[in-house]
Amino acid sequence: MEEAVIRNALDPMARVAGAIEQQLRDLRSYDQEVEIDLAALDGSLALGVFNVHLLGRAQIWAEVTAPADKTPSALSSIYAAYRRVLAAALGDFNFQPLPFDEAIDFFKDKTNLSPEEFYNLADQARSKAFSIRVGATEQIRSTIKDLLTQAQSDGIGVGDFRDQAQSVIERAGIGMRDVNGEPMNADWYWTTVFKTNLDTSYQAGRWQQMTDPEVVDARPYLRYVSALLPTSRPSHREKHGVILPVDDPFWDQWMPPNGFNCYCTVTSVSQDLLKRRGWSVTESTSFVYPTPDKGFAGNPGKTEAI
């Protein structure tokens, strides 16, 4: 009975949360405005806040009036029920990671190549290939590639990937050495492998989404966004804020990542957003740094014809 009463008290908050959740799930980009009918939610929000306030007061009263060595009072029993219901309610919001199918498919289609074969390719073609410097055999490279696929599908973090990848190399008896034969920092290397491959796949998937005809109709421009960190490269900082049409040749080579451990990204922009933010389309594409880092001069999303 107590739990039913409390669940009814929390229902208004659940309705508000559900409405906001649905709006967020319907968004097509991070900067799209959320349009929530606040008037429709006003009554639920006010009632929900009031109910939670009363339950909070019940909690304090129960803790003050019910010493640990005494039989719980009616209010402490209500509070215990409240905690059970709240835990169950929070459990209902079981947000699961949504697989980025376009990115996963892009990565799965990569061809497994030896380092020598990989570095003989043109920059654009490298987007369709997979290789690692320490992968002495095709089987080892395939195993590492499977780990990266799992990371994208299941949300495995960089720490777990590093441990698993290093375990594969150690079981194979391969030393971590660079091209000059010097010992290599395994943590740094696997972090770079993880970030470069996942970022490339992610941006290729986003390119497919942003160039969908319906999206282009609504959001015909792309904006380059640098992380502007102290360690950001001058060539990447220089492109921050560049806004050009989706089909501009600029994006043929300046689609991130544009170097190892690059934190840049690209967002789609509508005509309305240009006006709201006071932005304007970039007039000149003459830059001090005309090309990305060596090996990254290409758009991974434009490799279907290769």
mmCIF file of C-alpha atoms in Angstrom, residues 234-236 238-239 249-250 252-254 258 285-293 297:
data_model
loop_
_atom_site.group_PDB
_atom_site.id
_atom_site.type_symbol
_atom_site.label_atom_id
_atom_site.label_comp_id
_atom_site.label_asym_id
_atom_site.label_seq_id
_atom_site.Cartn_x
_atom_site.Cartn_y
_atom_site.Cartn_z
ATOM 1 C CA PRO A 234 48.047 25.454 -35.249
ATOM 2 C CA SER A 235 46.813 23.949 -38.520
ATOM 3 C CA HIS A 236 43.716 22.628 -36.755
ATOM 4 C CA GLU A 238 43.265 27.797 -37.948
ATOM 5 C CA LYS A 239 40.218 25.941 -39.309
ATOM 6 C CA PRO A 249 36.003 20.690 -51.908
ATOM 7 C CA PHE A 250 37.397 21.798 -48.525
ATOM 8 C CA ASP A 252 37.520 16.407 -49.331
ATOM 9 C CA GLN A 253 40.575 16.582 -47.099
ATOM 10 C CA TRP A 254 39.644 18.506 -43.963
ATOM 11 C CA ASN A 258 43.204 15.331 -39.366
ATOM 12 C CA THR A 285 39.799 29.066 -48.001
ATOM 13 C CA SER A 286 43.357 30.340 -48.364
ATOM 14 C CA PHE A 287 45.106 29.137 -45.214
ATOM 15 C CA VAL A 288 48.584 29.258 -43.734
ATOM 16 C CA TYR A 289 48.320 25.486 -43.368
ATOM 17 C CA PRO A 290 46.607 24.222 -46.532
ATOM 18 C CA THR A 291 46.739 20.482 -45.790
ATOM 19 C CA PRO A 292 46.143 18.230 -42.752
ATOM 20 C CA ASP A 293 48.836 16.171 -41.030
ATOM 21 C CA ALA A 297 44.663 14.312 -46.123
#
